[in-house]
Short mmCIF file of C-alpha atoms in Angstrom, two decimals:
data_model
loop_
_atom_site.label_atom_id
_atom_site.label_comp_id
_atom_site.label_asym_id
_atom_site.label_seq_id
_atom_site.Cartn_x
_atom_site.Cartn_y
_atom_site.Cartn_z
CA ILE A 698 0.04 0.03 -0.02
CA ARG A 699 1.29 3.36 -0.83
CA PHE A 700 0.35 6.94 0.45
CA LEU A 701 0.09 9.54 -2.29
CA LEU A 702 1.26 13.17 -1.59
CA GLU A 703 0.51 15.95 -4.08
CA PHE A 704 2.96 18.92 -4.05
CA LYS A 705 2.64 22.33 -5.56
CA ASN A 706 5.12 21.61 -8.26
CA GLN A 707 7.83 19.12 -9.57
CA LYS A 708 10.55 21.16 -7.86
CA GLN A 709 9.10 20.75 -4.54
CA ARG A 710 8.37 16.95 -5.28
CA ASN A 711 11.80 16.35 -6.14
CA HIS A 712 13.02 18.23 -3.20
CA ALA A 713 10.81 16.04 -0.86
CA LYS A 714 12.06 12.72 -2.75
CA LYS A 715 15.60 13.72 -2.15
CA THR A 716 15.24 14.85 1.63
CA LEU A 717 13.39 11.49 2.32
CA ALA A 718 15.92 9.47 0.46
CA ASP A 719 18.80 11.18 2.47
CA ARG A 720 16.94 10.00 5.62
CA GLY A 721 16.62 6.39 4.40
CA ILE A 722 12.94 6.68 3.35
CA ALA A 723 11.93 5.05 0.14
CA SER A 724 9.54 6.88 -1.96
CA ILE A 725 8.57 6.53 -5.54
CA LEU A 726 7.03 8.60 -8.36
CA PRO A 727 3.72 6.68 -9.15
CA MET A 728 3.62 7.65 -12.65
CA LYS A 729 5.90 9.70 -15.10
CA GLN A 730 4.58 11.63 -18.06
CA TYR A 731 5.51 9.11 -20.61
CA GLN A 732 3.40 6.38 -18.89
CA LEU A 733 0.03 8.48 -19.30
CA LEU A 734 -2.44 6.82 -21.33
CA HIS A 735 -3.29 9.83 -23.55
CA ARG A 736 0.54 9.87 -24.40
CA LEU A 737 0.70 6.43 -25.28
CA LEU A 738 -2.29 6.90 -27.57
CA LYS A 739 -0.49 9.90 -29.04
CA GLN A 740 -3.30 12.40 -27.99
CA ASN A 741 -2.70 16.06 -27.11
CA ALA A 742 -1.21 16.41 -23.50
CA GLY A 743 -2.73 19.88 -23.35
CA ASP A 744 -6.23 18.03 -23.40
CA PHE A 745 -5.19 16.44 -20.08
CA PRO A 746 -3.83 19.16 -18.06
CA ARG A 747 -4.82 17.43 -14.53
CA SER A 748 -3.08 14.15 -15.63
CA GLU A 749 -0.17 15.92 -16.67
CA LYS A 750 0.04 18.18 -13.36
CA LEU A 751 -0.33 14.93 -11.20
CA ALA A 752 2.35 12.92 -13.11
CA GLY A 753 4.87 15.93 -12.23
CA THR A 754 3.64 16.45 -8.50
CA LEU A 755 2.70 13.10 -6.87
CA LEU A 756 5.10 11.23 -4.69
CA SER A 757 4.24 7.89 -3.20
CA LEU A 758 5.02 7.06 0.34
CA PRO A 759 5.58 3.53 2.12
CA ILE A 760 2.44 2.94 4.33
CA TYR A 761 1.41 -0.57 5.44
CA PRO A 762 0.33 -2.44 8.60
CA LYS A 763 3.77 -3.91 9.46
CA LEU A 764 5.45 -0.37 9.69
CA THR A 765 6.94 0.02 13.19
CA GLU A 766 6.09 2.87 15.45
CA ARG A 767 9.63 3.86 14.92
CA GLU A 768 9.39 3.90 11.03
CA VAL A 769 6.15 5.98 11.38
CA LEU A 770 7.80 8.40 13.51
CA LYS A 771 10.80 8.68 11.27
CA ILE A 772 8.63 9.15 8.11
CA SER A 773 6.27 11.78 9.98
CA THR A 774 9.32 13.66 11.28
CA ALA A 775 10.70 13.94 7.77
CA LEU A 776 7.67 15.18 6.31
CA ASN A 777 7.15 17.84 9.07
CA ASP A 778 10.74 18.94 8.44
CA LEU A 779 9.99 19.61 4.72
#
């Protein structure tokens, strides 16, 4: 299970990803622009502005039942420090 965070822009998202990685917290980009269906179908990206924005501003964090309290604290502290 992943928890998605949306940032204001790609620069903020990339900064958060690096900050989390520097603290040993794995995060992933849930989708990239080239993976969007309308791009695969060779449709105009301008017709799908929300999809384009989300692909550039979403970051996926780990969240699952077996996270320890210590791991949850580590993740939440890192997020609060952004």
